Amino acid sequence: MVLFSKFICLITIPVELALFLHVATASNSSTDAAPKDNYDYSGSSIQDIAPSSTLAVNTADDDEFNFNSIVLDGEEYPKFFIRARSLRDRYIVVFKENATTDQIAAHYSWMNSEISVTGHKFRQRIFRRFDKVLHAYAGRFVRPFAFMIAMRPEVDFVESDIVMHMSDVQYDAGYNLARLSHRKLVTGTTDSVFMYDENPGLGVTVYVLDTGIMVDHEEFQPDRARFVNLVLLSSPRDRAGHGTHVAGTAVGNTFGVAKRANVVGVKVLNDLGSGSASTIISGLQYVADQHADNGGPSVINMSLGGSFSQSLNSAVRNAISQGIHVVTAAGNNRGGNACNISPASDPSVMTVAASDEQDRVAAFSNVGPCVDVFAPGANIRSSWITHSGSSRTLSGTSMSAPLVSGLTAYLVAKDPGASVADIQEQIRDLATRNLLAGIPESPTGTPNLIAFNGYNETSAEDAQEEE
């Protein structure tokens, strides 16, 4: 996972709107003059959203500048969230779970009416609608209008769309599959053998939500790979290489765990390795559609992340409730808390942190109670995009997650009827305990578990070392 920068965000409020909105933070009673944005609100009904009302913004007590709620006329109204690293005027609107079809249809009619009045002037529009993993939509709206949407009774919450990134950190050297099939630390050439049962991953489809994949790479032959592009105005191929590398670790013929699984590269990140939460939700919806139409076990790998997003976490959780296995990277904030980012923070997802060649917590890896298991993520060689036989070495929790995605496909192929919860529990139960070194004292709750595939578990040589 690319290292996240710490951002101090400024709230820009148009001068016209500032005439009737008083903005204050929970931690600082002083106010500074806010710069004017590029919009002209004069003559619009949007100006009448909250006349004579006082709006207070409560911020989270952390380094990232998140809004937890709004207070209107002294009454808390926790339905509007501005997250760290937000995209300007881009929002995700999530309906309540009990919202009826008629209520949602009426909402869209109301939206169309409002946009027909203000849409051209303010460039407002709905980009995407979701109905499988989330009843929601994403679009571009000026902030006062987004606030008005949040006040609709059928809306659960409105959240700013955020920047998401792929998850690698550096290049150089190599190792890894052998660790997955050995209880003890792998040392020397004798132990550098990957052991597994026949037909690993057969009948399972692994969806890699990333920068796409190079479908004609030797690692994915014969004809096991497909490509789907969900990024507007982006090239229909993997130009970043990240998705191809990740897919190789999950299912590659040489570098992968589930060597008989099919793989679909779902491009949700652009050629620079970044994208929006709403595009990633569209990727989850695509997988949910495919899973429902085609049947058969499905595994999603998400070697990506960004600041906390309630809508993205909800979409992941709903995909899992439909029987789809989801594995994600813990993030690369050098000992940061994985509970602060999405989708790693959601309890329902399998969150994977990184270990190194010496069974230590990798220096770049996030940790904390939201981590389920560790897997090798330092100096991992896998497929690359230079040509159909090329490879490259990368490091990051992005490289750890697909090892566990491949392991998930491997275990599901052996027991296709197993539920998501069953497979997650099996991964945690199989994991090698108490051999991981360098777990930081803070945040607390980091598990001492290294992923293991269960091969030859009865061997005395590889017997589990319990504390």
Tab-separated table of C-alpha atoms in Angstrom:
chain	number	residue	atom	x	y	z
A	1	MET	CA	0.000	0.000	0.000
A	2	VAL	CA	1.405	3.403	-0.925
A	3	LEU	CA	2.255	5.336	2.243
A	4	PHE	CA	-0.491	7.779	3.153
A	5	SER	CA	0.435	11.401	3.776
A	6	LYS	CA	-0.956	13.337	6.730
A	7	PHE	CA	-3.182	16.120	5.452
A	8	ILE	CA	-4.460	19.230	7.188
A	9	CYS	CA	-7.668	20.085	5.372
A	10	LEU	CA	-9.180	23.569	5.112
A	11	ILE	CA	-12.930	23.975	4.793
A	12	THR	CA	-13.741	26.436	2.051
A	13	ILE	CA	-17.053	28.211	2.375
A	14	PRO	CA	-18.409	30.598	-0.257
A	15	VAL	CA	-18.823	34.160	0.944
A	16	GLU	CA	-22.556	34.099	0.174
A	17	LEU	CA	-23.078	30.943	2.234
A	18	ALA	CA	-20.924	32.265	5.062
A	19	LEU	CA	-23.465	35.054	5.538
A	20	PHE	CA	-25.861	32.620	7.180
A	21	LEU	CA	-23.654	29.713	8.239
A	22	HIS	CA	-21.400	30.043	11.256
A	23	VAL	CA	-18.716	27.371	11.233
A	24	ALA	CA	-16.827	26.204	14.319
A	25	THR	CA	-14.839	23.144	15.265
A	26	ALA	CA	-15.322	21.217	18.462
A	27	SER	CA	-11.699	21.685	19.424
A	28	ASN	CA	-11.234	25.362	18.480
A	29	SER	CA	-13.702	28.155	19.095
A	30	SER	CA	-11.813	30.674	16.975
A	31	THR	CA	-12.696	31.087	13.310
A	32	ASP	CA	-10.657	32.236	10.337
A	33	ALA	CA	-11.975	33.819	7.200
A	34	ALA	CA	-12.559	31.079	4.658
A	35	PRO	CA	-11.515	31.597	1.058
A	36	LYS	CA	-14.239	31.912	-1.536
A	37	ASP	CA	-14.662	28.997	-3.939
A	38	ASN	CA	-15.471	29.222	-7.620
A	39	TYR	CA	-19.240	28.858	-7.368
A	40	ASP	CA	-21.888	31.565	-7.521
A	41	TYR	CA	-24.802	30.658	-5.272
A	42	SER	CA	-26.864	33.791	-5.949
A	43	GLY	CA	-30.394	33.231	-7.208
A	44	SER	CA	-30.516	29.571	-6.161
A	45	SER	CA	-32.949	27.879	-3.795
A	46	ILE	CA	-29.890	26.185	-2.308
A	47	GLN	CA	-29.341	29.422	-0.394
A	48	ASP	CA	-32.526	28.678	1.528
A	49	ILE	CA	-31.299	25.363	2.931
A	50	ALA	CA	-30.653	26.663	6.413
A	51	PRO	CA	-31.391	30.392	6.656
A	52	SER	CA	-30.689	31.879	10.084
A	53	SER	CA	-29.386	28.506	11.276
A	54	THR	CA	-26.099	27.924	13.044
A	55	LEU	CA	-23.996	25.035	11.738
A	56	ALA	CA	-21.224	23.561	13.875
A	57	VAL	CA	-18.816	20.933	12.603
A	58	ASN	CA	-17.450	18.359	15.042
A	59	THR	CA	-14.056	16.907	14.166
A	60	ALA	CA	-12.621	13.527	15.103
A	61	ASP	CA	-9.882	13.497	17.709
A	62	ASP	CA	-7.112	12.222	15.427
A	63	ASP	CA	-4.547	13.368	12.889
A	64	GLU	CA	-6.915	13.072	9.959
A	65	PHE	CA	-9.448	15.874	9.706
A	66	ASN	CA	-12.771	13.974	9.719
A	67	PHE	CA	-16.203	15.304	10.513
A	68	ASN	CA	-18.206	13.080	12.841
A	69	SER	CA	-21.440	15.045	12.762
A	70	ILE	CA	-23.122	18.374	12.166
A	71	VAL	CA	-25.091	20.426	14.635
A	72	LEU	CA	-27.994	22.483	13.299
A	73	ASP	CA	-29.673	24.991	15.648
A	74	GLY	CA	-28.031	23.244	18.591
A	75	GLU	CA	-29.265	19.757	17.614
A	76	GLU	CA	-26.812	17.065	16.537
A	77	TYR	CA	-27.434	15.676	13.066
A	78	PRO	CA	-24.928	12.838	12.413
A	79	LYS	CA	-25.706	12.176	8.751
A	80	PHE	CA	-23.051	14.192	6.937
A	81	PHE	CA	-19.373	13.214	6.849
A	82	ILE	CA	-16.367	14.903	5.276
A	83	ARG	CA	-13.447	12.465	5.281
A	84	ALA	CA	-9.739	13.067	4.994
A	85	ARG	CA	-8.442	13.262	1.404
A	86	SER	CA	-11.878	14.079	0.017
A	87	LEU	CA	-12.494	14.702	-3.669
A	88	ARG	CA	-13.868	18.205	-4.226
A	89	ASP	CA	-17.682	18.295	-4.417
A	90	ARG	CA	-17.893	14.503	-4.794
A	91	TYR	CA	-20.264	12.632	-2.446
A	92	ILE	CA	-21.715	9.180	-1.845
A	93	VAL	CA	-25.359	9.127	-0.725
A	94	VAL	CA	-26.472	5.984	1.122
A	95	PHE	CA	-30.145	5.137	1.616
A	96	LYS	CA	-31.511	3.649	4.818
A	97	GLU	CA	-31.735	-0.145	4.838
A	98	ASN	CA	-35.521	0.027	5.283
A	99	ALA	CA	-36.043	2.576	2.509
A	100	THR	CA	-38.709	1.257	0.135
A	101	THR	CA	-38.480	1.115	-3.652
A	102	ASP	CA	-41.086	3.871	-3.875
A	103	GLN	CA	-39.139	6.087	-1.470
A	104	ILE	CA	-35.935	5.615	-3.457
A	105	ALA	CA	-37.756	6.304	-6.741
A	106	ALA	CA	-39.265	9.454	-5.221
A	107	HIS	CA	-35.816	10.522	-4.077
A	108	TYR	CA	-34.400	10.201	-7.591
A	109	SER	CA	-37.371	12.174	-8.951
A	110	TRP	CA	-36.670	14.907	-6.403
A	111	MET	CA	-32.977	14.835	-7.347
A	112	ASN	CA	-33.788	15.153	-11.054
A	113	SER	CA	-36.034	18.106	-10.306
A	114	GLU	CA	-33.389	19.863	-8.227
A	115	ILE	CA	-30.603	19.169	-10.703
A	116	SER	CA	-32.732	20.426	-13.600
A	117	VAL	CA	-32.858	23.795	-11.826
A	118	THR	CA	-29.254	24.009	-10.589
A	119	GLY	CA	-27.378	21.258	-12.391
A	120	HIS	CA	-25.936	23.216	-15.295
A	121	LYS	CA	-24.895	26.179	-13.168
A	122	PHE	CA	-23.239	24.022	-10.513
A	123	ARG	CA	-22.177	21.099	-12.727
A	124	GLN	CA	-24.214	18.751	-10.516
A	125	ARG	CA	-24.898	15.202	-11.617
A	126	ILE	CA	-25.207	11.603	-10.471
A	127	PHE	CA	-22.303	9.481	-11.721
A	128	ARG	CA	-23.228	5.999	-10.512
A	129	ARG	CA	-26.128	4.176	-8.875
A	130	PHE	CA	-25.621	1.108	-6.685
A	131	ASP	CA	-28.176	-1.546	-5.798
A	132	LYS	CA	-26.278	-4.774	-5.062
A	133	VAL	CA	-23.680	-4.153	-2.371
A	134	LEU	CA	-25.210	-0.825	-1.336
A	135	HIS	CA	-28.421	1.090	-1.999
A	136	ALA	CA	-26.713	4.343	-2.835
A	137	TYR	CA	-25.471	6.681	-5.532
A	138	ALA	CA	-22.395	8.811	-6.146
A	139	GLY	CA	-22.127	12.160	-7.829
A	140	ARG	CA	-20.911	15.746	-7.887
A	141	PHE	CA	-22.830	18.247	-5.754
A	142	VAL	CA	-21.954	21.547	-4.129
A	143	ARG	CA	-21.723	21.174	-0.369
A	144	PRO	CA	-24.959	23.023	0.533
A	145	PHE	CA	-26.905	20.744	-1.781
A	146	ALA	CA	-25.169	17.659	-0.335
A	147	PHE	CA	-26.209	18.896	3.108
A	148	MET	CA	-29.801	19.215	1.887
A	149	ILE	CA	-29.677	15.642	0.532
A	150	ALA	CA	-28.497	14.425	3.939
A	151	MET	CA	-31.612	15.890	5.558
A	152	ARG	CA	-33.954	13.765	3.431
A	153	PRO	CA	-35.739	11.160	5.640
A	154	GLU	CA	-34.958	8.213	3.342
A	155	VAL	CA	-31.184	8.952	3.434
A	156	ASP	CA	-29.021	7.172	6.005
A	157	PHE	CA	-25.954	9.384	5.510
A	158	VAL	CA	-23.968	11.406	2.984
A	159	GLU	CA	-20.207	10.979	2.867
A	160	SER	CA	-17.535	12.694	0.816
A	161	ASP	CA	-15.968	10.513	-1.856
A	162	ILE	CA	-12.278	9.964	-1.093
A	163	VAL	CA	-9.016	9.162	-2.837
A	164	MET	CA	-7.957	5.503	-2.677
A	165	HIS	CA	-4.520	4.131	-3.554
A	166	MET	CA	-2.818	0.893	-4.453
A	167	SER	CA	-0.560	-0.517	-1.781
A	168	ASP	CA	3.124	-1.097	-2.624
A	169	VAL	CA	6.156	0.695	-1.256
A	170	GLN	CA	9.472	-0.287	-2.802
A	171	TYR	CA	11.315	-2.417	-5.337
A	172	ASP	CA	14.248	-4.940	-5.021
A	173	ALA	CA	15.156	-8.625	-4.101
A	174	GLY	CA	12.693	-11.599	-3.523
A	175	TYR	CA	11.106	-14.844	-1.734
A	176	ASN	CA	7.646	-16.064	-0.131
A	177	LEU	CA	5.402	-18.986	-1.097
A	178	ALA	CA	7.468	-21.441	0.936
A	179	ARG	CA	6.580	-19.625	4.152
A	180	LEU	CA	2.902	-20.364	3.517
A	181	SER	CA	3.477	-24.138	3.651
A	182	HIS	CA	5.949	-24.307	6.552
A	183	ARG	CA	5.405	-23.811	10.263
A	184	LYS	CA	8.983	-22.775	10.973
A	185	LEU	CA	11.008	-19.908	9.570
A	186	VAL	CA	12.160	-20.733	6.038
A	187	THR	CA	15.964	-20.676	5.791
A	188	GLY	CA	18.216	-21.698	2.922
A	189	THR	CA	17.357	-23.576	-0.264
A	190	THR	CA	16.266	-26.831	1.430
A	191	ASP	CA	13.169	-25.239	2.933
A	192	SER	CA	12.391	-23.015	-0.067
A	193	VAL	CA	9.717	-25.375	-1.352
A	194	PHE	CA	6.031	-24.531	-1.708
A	195	MET	CA	3.883	-27.546	-0.810
A	196	TYR	CA	0.178	-27.741	-1.609
A	197	ASP	CA	-2.637	-30.148	-2.484
A	198	GLU	CA	-3.577	-30.838	-6.111
A	199	ASN	CA	-5.756	-28.513	-8.212
A	200	PRO	CA	-5.327	-25.459	-5.975
A	201	GLY	CA	-8.198	-23.016	-6.440
A	202	LEU	CA	-10.013	-25.052	-9.104
A	203	GLY	CA	-13.526	-23.713	-9.702
A	204	VAL	CA	-12.928	-20.450	-7.839
A	205	THR	CA	-12.837	-16.975	-9.414
A	206	VAL	CA	-10.544	-14.376	-7.854
A	207	TYR	CA	-11.478	-10.773	-8.626
A	208	VAL	CA	-8.543	-8.375	-8.275
A	209	LEU	CA	-9.864	-4.841	-7.714
A	210	ASP	CA	-6.809	-2.856	-8.711
A	211	THR	CA	-5.118	-1.277	-11.756
A	212	GLY	CA	-6.167	-4.129	-14.056
A	213	ILE	CA	-4.089	-7.120	-15.128
A	214	MET	CA	-2.051	-8.177	-18.139
A	215	VAL	CA	-4.323	-11.014	-19.259
A	216	ASP	CA	-1.854	-12.560	-21.713
A	217	HIS	CA	0.930	-12.917	-19.143
A	218	GLU	CA	2.373	-16.435	-18.910
A	219	GLU	CA	1.390	-16.606	-15.244
A	220	PHE	CA	-2.323	-16.684	-16.160
A	221	GLN	CA	-2.245	-19.232	-18.962
A	222	PRO	CA	-3.987	-21.150	-20.332
A	223	ASP	CA	-6.716	-18.504	-20.672
A	224	ARG	CA	-7.494	-18.068	-16.982
A	225	ALA	CA	-7.621	-14.242	-16.976
A	226	ARG	CA	-10.174	-11.596	-17.947
A	227	PHE	CA	-10.116	-7.799	-17.765
A	228	VAL	CA	-12.882	-5.298	-16.943
A	229	ASN	CA	-12.312	-1.530	-16.956
A	230	LEU	CA	-14.531	0.585	-14.671
A	231	VAL	CA	-12.351	3.735	-14.674
A	232	LEU	CA	-13.693	6.475	-16.912
A	233	LEU	CA	-11.253	7.783	-19.540
A	234	SER	CA	-8.615	5.243	-18.544
A	235	SER	CA	-6.699	2.903	-20.822
A	236	PRO	CA	-8.160	-0.628	-21.119
A	237	ARG	CA	-5.022	-2.287	-19.774
A	238	ASP	CA	-2.780	-2.373	-16.708
A	239	ARG	CA	-0.233	0.388	-17.229
A	240	ALA	CA	0.781	0.621	-13.557
A	241	GLY	CA	1.683	-3.059	-13.123
A	242	HIS	CA	0.363	-3.241	-9.577
A	243	GLY	CA	-2.728	-5.317	-10.410
A	244	THR	CA	-0.729	-7.744	-12.521
A	245	HIS	CA	1.764	-8.247	-9.688
A	246	VAL	CA	-1.016	-8.789	-7.143
A	247	ALA	CA	-2.855	-11.240	-9.385
A	248	GLY	CA	0.349	-13.207	-9.924
A	249	THR	CA	0.739	-13.738	-6.174
A	250	ALA	CA	-2.876	-14.879	-5.824
A	251	VAL	CA	-3.200	-17.219	-8.823
A	252	GLY	CA	0.008	-17.223	-10.931
A	253	ASN	CA	1.411	-20.441	-12.353
A	254	THR	CA	4.830	-19.788	-10.799
A	255	PHE	CA	4.323	-17.054	-8.226
A	256	GLY	CA	0.785	-17.826	-7.102
A	257	VAL	CA	-1.045	-19.863	-4.470
A	258	ALA	CA	-4.301	-20.806	-6.239
A	259	LYS	CA	-2.727	-21.929	-9.507
A	260	ARG	CA	-5.952	-23.358	-11.004
A	261	ALA	CA	-8.290	-20.488	-10.120
A	262	ASN	CA	-9.624	-18.068	-12.706
A	263	VAL	CA	-8.841	-14.392	-12.278
A	264	VAL	CA	-10.658	-11.212	-13.307
A	265	GLY	CA	-8.767	-7.941	-13.224
A	266	VAL	CA	-11.348	-5.295	-12.317
A	267	LYS	CA	-9.754	-1.929	-13.014
A	268	VAL	CA	-10.896	0.516	-10.320
A	269	LEU	CA	-7.628	2.465	-10.017
A	270	ASN	CA	-6.198	4.622	-12.777
A	271	ASP	CA	-2.821	4.298	-14.470
A	272	LEU	CA	-1.185	6.190	-11.597
A	273	GLY	CA	-2.620	3.782	-9.034
A	274	SER	CA	-5.299	5.983	-7.497
A	275	GLY	CA	-9.075	6.180	-7.693
A	276	SER	CA	-12.214	7.084	-5.801
A	277	ALA	CA	-14.186	5.172	-3.202
A	278	SER	CA	-17.249	5.314	-5.450
A	279	THR	CA	-15.382	3.638	-8.329
A	280	ILE	CA	-14.255	0.889	-5.962
A	281	ILE	CA	-17.859	0.430	-4.818
A	282	SER	CA	-18.804	0.032	-8.491
A	283	GLY	CA	-16.169	-2.726	-8.659
A	284	LEU	CA	-17.791	-4.474	-5.699
A	285	GLN	CA	-21.162	-4.166	-7.395
A	286	TYR	CA	-19.736	-5.664	-10.597
A	287	VAL	CA	-18.459	-8.674	-8.650
A	288	ALA	CA	-21.794	-9.062	-6.857
A	289	ASP	CA	-23.570	-9.131	-10.237
A	290	GLN	CA	-21.125	-11.705	-11.611
A	291	HIS	CA	-21.367	-13.820	-8.471
A	292	ALA	CA	-25.168	-13.846	-8.664
A	293	ASP	CA	-25.250	-14.592	-12.413
A	294	ASN	CA	-22.481	-17.171	-12.676
A	295	GLY	CA	-22.558	-18.961	-9.341
A	296	GLY	CA	-19.443	-20.647	-8.023
A	297	PRO	CA	-17.181	-19.333	-5.266
A	298	SER	CA	-15.868	-15.774	-5.584
A	299	VAL	CA	-12.917	-14.133	-3.836
A	300	ILE	CA	-12.148	-10.397	-3.982
A	301	ASN	CA	-8.641	-9.055	-3.397
A	302	MET	CA	-8.393	-5.368	-2.456
A	303	SER	CA	-4.742	-4.344	-2.224
A	304	LEU	CA	-5.777	-0.733	-1.791
A	305	GLY	CA	-7.069	1.663	0.799
A	306	GLY	CA	-7.561	5.217	1.957
A	307	SER	CA	-8.913	7.128	4.905
A	308	PHE	CA	-11.995	5.777	6.670
A	309	SER	CA	-15.107	5.502	4.474
A	310	GLN	CA	-18.365	4.283	5.974
A	311	SER	CA	-19.938	3.768	2.551
A	312	LEU	CA	-17.042	1.643	1.276
A	313	ASN	CA	-17.023	-0.435	4.458
A	314	SER	CA	-20.789	-0.966	4.134
A	315	ALA	CA	-20.410	-2.075	0.517
A	316	VAL	CA	-17.698	-4.572	1.465
A	317	ARG	CA	-19.811	-5.867	4.336
A	318	ASN	CA	-22.822	-6.333	2.052
A	319	ALA	CA	-20.729	-8.162	-0.558
A	320	ILE	CA	-19.569	-10.555	2.163
A	321	SER	CA	-23.178	-11.082	3.270
A	322	GLN	CA	-23.865	-12.342	-0.272
A	323	GLY	CA	-21.269	-15.088	0.166
A	324	ILE	CA	-18.319	-13.316	-1.468
A	325	HIS	CA	-14.939	-13.697	0.262
A	326	VAL	CA	-13.091	-10.374	0.611
A	327	VAL	CA	-9.421	-9.928	1.535
A	328	THR	CA	-7.744	-6.535	1.901
A	329	ALA	CA	-4.368	-5.008	2.706
A	330	ALA	CA	-3.801	-3.537	6.167
A	331	GLY	CA	-1.984	-0.489	4.810
A	332	ASN	CA	1.547	0.883	4.924
A	333	ASN	CA	1.584	3.646	7.515
A	334	ARG	CA	4.683	2.265	9.275
A	335	GLY	CA	3.057	0.898	12.403
A	336	GLY	CA	-0.183	2.819	11.987
A	337	ASN	CA	-3.524	1.463	13.100
A	338	ALA	CA	-5.344	-0.453	10.359
A	339	CYS	CA	-8.608	0.461	12.101
A	340	ASN	CA	-8.208	4.004	10.765
A	341	ILE	CA	-8.415	3.121	7.070
A	342	SER	CA	-10.920	1.548	4.681
A	343	PRO	CA	-11.726	-1.143	3.868
A	344	ALA	CA	-9.253	-2.689	6.352
A	345	SER	CA	-11.153	-1.273	9.321
A	346	ASP	CA	-14.336	-3.247	8.717
A	347	PRO	CA	-14.614	-6.284	11.040
A	348	SER	CA	-16.186	-8.475	8.358
A	349	VAL	CA	-13.246	-8.317	5.925
A	350	MET	CA	-10.070	-10.433	6.141
A	351	THR	CA	-7.357	-7.819	6.791
A	352	VAL	CA	-3.750	-8.844	6.108
A	353	ALA	CA	-0.617	-7.171	7.460
A	354	ALA	CA	2.958	-7.804	6.283
A	355	SER	CA	5.846	-9.798	7.735
A	356	ASP	CA	9.396	-9.965	6.382
A	357	GLU	CA	11.883	-12.756	5.624
A	358	GLN	CA	12.877	-13.023	9.295
A	359	ASP	CA	9.291	-13.367	10.580
A	360	ARG	CA	9.271	-9.805	11.864
A	361	VAL	CA	6.529	-7.259	11.407
A	362	ALA	CA	7.530	-5.425	8.225
A	363	ALA	CA	8.639	-1.864	9.002
A	364	PHE	CA	6.092	-0.391	6.600
A	365	SER	CA	3.076	-2.430	7.753
A	366	ASN	CA	0.041	-1.237	9.664
A	367	VAL	CA	-0.919	-3.230	12.736
A	368	GLY	CA	-3.658	-3.251	15.392
A	369	PRO	CA	-6.805	-5.170	16.342
A	370	CYS	CA	-8.347	-4.894	12.862
A	371	VAL	CA	-5.583	-7.134	11.466
A	372	ASP	CA	-6.610	-10.798	11.123
A	373	VAL	CA	-3.337	-12.367	10.045
A	374	PHE	CA	0.159	-11.579	8.762
A	375	ALA	CA	1.686	-12.872	5.529
A	376	PRO	CA	5.024	-12.219	3.794
A	377	GLY	CA	4.997	-8.819	2.113
A	378	ALA	CA	8.640	-7.768	1.944
A	379	ASN	CA	10.541	-8.295	-1.318
A	380	ILE	CA	7.917	-10.355	-3.144
A	381	ARG	CA	8.589	-11.352	-6.745
A	382	SER	CA	5.603	-11.711	-9.063
A	383	SER	CA	4.378	-11.047	-12.599
A	384	TRP	CA	4.992	-7.691	-14.294
A	385	ILE	CA	3.839	-5.808	-17.388
A	386	THR	CA	7.081	-5.339	-19.349
A	387	HIS	CA	6.336	-8.454	-21.408
A	388	SER	CA	4.383	-11.696	-21.031
A	389	GLY	CA	7.185	-13.439	-19.134
A	390	SER	CA	8.435	-10.554	-17.016
A	391	SER	CA	8.519	-10.303	-13.219
A	392	ARG	CA	9.390	-7.709	-10.611
A	393	THR	CA	9.950	-7.510	-6.868
A	394	LEU	CA	7.732	-5.264	-4.739
A	395	SER	CA	7.099	-4.778	-1.034
A	396	GLY	CA	3.961	-3.770	0.805
A	397	THR	CA	0.816	-5.079	2.419
A	398	SER	CA	-0.465	-5.165	-1.174
A	399	MET	CA	1.821	-8.153	-1.618
A	400	SER	CA	0.619	-9.813	1.618
A	401	ALA	CA	-3.100	-9.623	0.860
A	402	PRO	CA	-3.066	-11.662	-2.398
A	403	LEU	CA	-1.174	-14.477	-0.663
A	404	VAL	CA	-4.180	-14.797	1.660
A	405	SER	CA	-6.623	-14.271	-1.226
A	406	GLY	CA	-4.935	-17.207	-2.941
A	407	LEU	CA	-5.085	-19.169	0.303
A	408	THR	CA	-8.803	-18.357	0.554
A	409	ALA	CA	-9.385	-19.663	-2.984
A	410	TYR	CA	-7.285	-22.755	-2.164
A	411	LEU	CA	-9.371	-23.563	0.922
A	412	VAL	CA	-12.706	-22.745	-0.733
A	413	ALA	CA	-11.889	-25.090	-3.643
A	414	LYS	CA	-11.431	-27.888	-1.120
A	415	ASP	CA	-14.747	-27.072	0.570
A	416	PRO	CA	-17.011	-25.117	-1.842
A	417	GLY	CA	-19.928	-25.157	0.587
A	418	ALA	CA	-18.023	-23.370	3.350
A	419	SER	CA	-19.303	-19.939	4.351
A	420	VAL	CA	-17.190	-16.792	4.409
A	421	ALA	CA	-17.086	-16.949	8.212
A	422	ASP	CA	-16.004	-20.628	8.072
A	423	ILE	CA	-13.071	-19.892	5.756
A	424	GLN	CA	-11.973	-16.850	7.751
A	425	GLU	CA	-12.041	-18.899	10.945
A	426	GLN	CA	-10.104	-21.684	9.232
A	427	ILE	CA	-7.396	-19.226	8.114
A	428	ARG	CA	-7.018	-17.903	11.644
A	429	ASP	CA	-7.056	-21.416	13.148
A	430	LEU	CA	-4.442	-22.737	10.700
A	431	ALA	CA	-2.139	-19.753	11.180
A	432	THR	CA	1.206	-20.271	12.902
A	433	ARG	CA	1.133	-18.685	16.343
A	434	ASN	CA	3.642	-16.753	18.406
A	435	LEU	CA	6.584	-16.727	15.978
A	436	LEU	CA	6.132	-13.159	14.762
A	437	ALA	CA	8.628	-10.692	16.237
A	438	GLY	CA	8.555	-6.920	16.453
A	439	ILE	CA	4.880	-6.398	17.248
A	440	PRO	CA	4.604	-2.816	18.562
A	441	GLU	CA	3.060	-2.105	21.951
A	442	SER	CA	0.760	0.490	20.434
A	443	PRO	CA	-1.788	0.107	19.040
A	444	THR	CA	-2.667	-2.899	21.164
A	445	GLY	CA	-4.468	-6.001	19.940
A	446	THR	CA	-2.232	-7.020	17.036
A	447	PRO	CA	-2.508	-10.815	16.526
A	448	ASN	CA	0.643	-12.954	16.473
A	449	LEU	CA	-0.465	-15.073	13.502
A	450	ILE	CA	1.383	-15.939	10.266
A	451	ALA	CA	-0.674	-17.426	7.422
A	452	PHE	CA	-0.266	-21.184	6.821
A	453	ASN	CA	-2.012	-23.419	4.269
A	454	GLY	CA	-2.296	-26.511	6.475
A	455	TYR	CA	-0.245	-28.739	4.192
A	456	ASN	CA	1.240	-31.848	5.861
A	457	GLU	CA	-0.065	-30.651	9.212
A	458	THR	CA	0.531	-34.051	10.836
A	459	SER	CA	4.276	-33.978	10.124
A	460	ALA	CA	6.322	-33.965	13.309
A	461	GLU	CA	8.890	-31.740	11.647
A	462	ASP	CA	6.309	-29.076	10.898
A	463	ALA	CA	4.286	-29.489	14.099
A	464	GLN	CA	2.746	-26.350	15.476
A	465	GLU	CA	4.824	-24.648	18.165
A	466	GLU	CA	2.438	-23.445	20.821
A	467	GLU	CA	3.440	-21.180	23.611
